[in-house]
Amino acid sequence: MADTILAPDGCYWIGSDHPFDLTEAYVNLRADLELASVPQKAVLHLTADSRYRLWVNGVFTGRGPERSWPASMAIDSRDITHPLRAGRNRLAVQVYCPGYSHFAYVHRAAAGVLGWLELDGRVVLTTDGDWRVSRDASWSSLVRRVSIYGSGVEDRDMARVSDWQEADCSAWARARILQPARGPIWAELRPRVTALPSESVTPLTTPWQTRLGPAVPTSTDPHVDLRAALAASSPGPLPETLAAGQEAIWIFDLGHSQSCLGLADVSALGGETLSVSYAEKQHDGKLVLSDPASYCRMRPTDRFTLRPGRQRVEGFSFRGARYLVFRLQTRATLTPAPLFWLRTQAYPLAERSLPDLSAPFDAIARMCRRTLLSCLLDGIVDGVWREASQWLGDVVPAAFALRAISNDPRPLRLALQMAAEGAEPSGFLPSVLPGDVPAYAVTDYNFSWVELLVAYADHPGAVDAPEVLARHWPALCRMLDHMDRLRDDAGLIRSGAGRRLFLDWSPIDRGEPNLTLNLRLLHALHLATGLARRLHRPDPWSARAAALSQAIRATHATARGWQESPGGKPASQLALAFLLLTGLVQGAEAETLADRVAARSLDPEDGPGPDRLVLASPFMHHYVFQALDRLGRRDAIRQIIALRWGRWALSGQPTTWENWDIGFPDGSACHAFSAHPLGWLHR
């Protein structure tokens, strides 16, 4: 368990006065505080399930909390001295609860907020039954999800928006006490691990494209409506005054994918709709708007029904995009005079400058750095557009790359901690942090966690590494003991029903017993043995590794060469890399395999072929590079980076892709796990 925080006496989890304000609910909470004078320092400690926004005296002050498991909620500690004043002060917190779990939040059929305010070290306010509460009626609860990964689309009626942050709230209902600070829903509180992000708002002045077309029929899905409007419109300049029944579209290119919100100031007569959508790539010069019928069910479009007069439109939840799309649908002749802004958030990273590199490595390093910083939020996420999810295995290459530009160990520490906190009783670790996602129970991500432990032990900024490793040692033992129970009669593990062997877009043979999966376990056992020696702990794993090595050889080494599964396809490039990395092959055989591994990556053809190794994905090339590095093939690593990442950088791609080809509808153009060449170039 992580470090814990004890809330002061009289501090409770509070929420809506109605116990079933849970589904797509936005709940406003208020407390007033009289001060004779402004304190020297005011610190507000705050958390919420699931997400909050905070205002102090009408000034937006921040959002949170850090992603957390319900049993161990992160507390944000924020200095709010600046907006305080002598006299009456008003604290306003808006909490959003989708009412279901997704890939950054685990729902437990409760929504609440907990916090306390310290003035010069003295607690003067706690969340309790004296707070006032009201469900925000401007947000519709009848919305679809943005995607399989995320929470709901935002559909807001601006006519129902009030100045609730500073208005008199004495007539509101009293907040309902849900439980004490420690209880059955939220068992513990912990300090936030990563730094509080900063936010900034900048104007958007020059659209990449504007379009005009006839109004399309309105449905319950604003993203489907936007796709229809884009298809029905034509590019060209927009008139100052729009006729009745027209669609005006403004598209802004942000330069690269980033976590963001689109804002607009616009004049309206009332009843018009303005939607804000988020896209990531072009194809043949045209913007790609995701198809909600595709695999990820992406529909990243929020809608606002406007009230009469001038108004500011802004959503609650950050999205991710390279392209922001604003669409205004008129009902009568209108001069909207729109102004647009971009709200972004950034992790305050203490960063080193990139080293001086020759072409094309200079452009590659900048591309990888930009990708990492875009995906560094409350932890390292895969990509901001499609999911903004923290996948356990994918932190390995991303954290490796991050070390090239910073000694900040906190994103890595958070991944280690959340994996241990979310472990099943069997010891099996979660694949998404946090995530209640059985469909994505990935066996080899357990082995990735061992790599993260080693990375933290070796991290120059991890001054608490001995304590962290000791804390996680029981989880390591339970997980590897569980893997031992998955062995079949031949001594090889099988992933089992309902679990994925590994997540990778490449067409690797997934028949079991699987060579790549068992080699991943063998690598983890070797790393765990090294940790045991380093920490002077008992080592049960070297004997297991020796037995597993024999079983792998007996099953997968045939007269025709190594095979992914018995009677199956030849071993993939990734499997051959792990044969080298684990030392299962030595001498001349190892050199021959290294030649084949390097040659496959230096072949510019990505697709499969009858005499071609199955190419590892950009993600898994981190292990290809580890294997080549083990044999001293650093020139080959640089050549592969120059070819495969160089073609992205030299073609103007600002960020690293999810896969070699992202032509499929929801393929991401900004994925942190593909930025690992930055770490290799740094080495």
mmCIF file of N, CA, C and O in Angstrom, residues 486-492 494:
data_model
loop_
_atom_site.group_PDB
_atom_site.id
_atom_site.type_symbol
_atom_site.label_atom_id
_atom_site.label_comp_id
_atom_site.label_asym_id
_atom_site.label_seq_id
_atom_site.Cartn_x
_atom_site.Cartn_y
_atom_site.Cartn_z
ATOM 1 N N LEU A 486 0.357 -21.363 -13.648
ATOM 2 C CA LEU A 486 -0.187 -21.434 -15.005
ATOM 3 C C LEU A 486 0.583 -22.410 -15.889
ATOM 4 O O LEU A 486 0.263 -22.559 -17.068
ATOM 5 N N ARG A 487 1.589 -23.096 -15.332
ATOM 6 C CA ARG A 487 2.397 -24.000 -16.149
ATOM 7 C C ARG A 487 1.600 -25.243 -16.539
ATOM 8 O O ARG A 487 0.814 -25.775 -15.753
ATOM 9 N N ASP A 488 1.836 -25.700 -17.759
ATOM 10 C CA ASP A 488 1.221 -26.946 -18.206
ATOM 11 C C ASP A 488 2.169 -28.112 -17.911
ATOM 12 O O ASP A 488 3.209 -27.947 -17.255
ATOM 13 N N ASP A 489 1.815 -29.295 -18.393
ATOM 14 C CA ASP A 489 2.622 -30.480 -18.099
ATOM 15 C C ASP A 489 4.028 -30.382 -18.680
ATOM 16 O O ASP A 489 4.964 -31.016 -18.176
ATOM 17 N N ALA A 490 4.178 -29.579 -19.735
ATOM 18 C CA ALA A 490 5.503 -29.418 -20.348
ATOM 19 C C ALA A 490 6.341 -28.375 -19.632
ATOM 20 O O ALA A 490 7.508 -28.172 -19.986
ATOM 21 N N GLY A 491 5.761 -27.685 -18.648
ATOM 22 C CA GLY A 491 6.505 -26.684 -17.907
ATOM 23 C C GLY A 491 6.411 -25.285 -18.464
ATOM 24 O O GLY A 491 7.123 -24.379 -18.009
ATOM 25 N N LEU A 492 5.519 -25.077 -19.449
ATOM 26 C CA LEU A 492 5.330 -23.760 -20.052
ATOM 27 C C LEU A 492 4.028 -23.146 -19.548
ATOM 28 O O LEU A 492 3.060 -23.856 -19.268
ATOM 29 N N ARG A 494 0.549 -21.017 -19.901
ATOM 30 C CA ARG A 494 -0.498 -20.693 -20.863
ATOM 31 C C ARG A 494 -1.301 -19.539 -20.272
ATOM 32 O O ARG A 494 -1.615 -19.540 -19.084
#
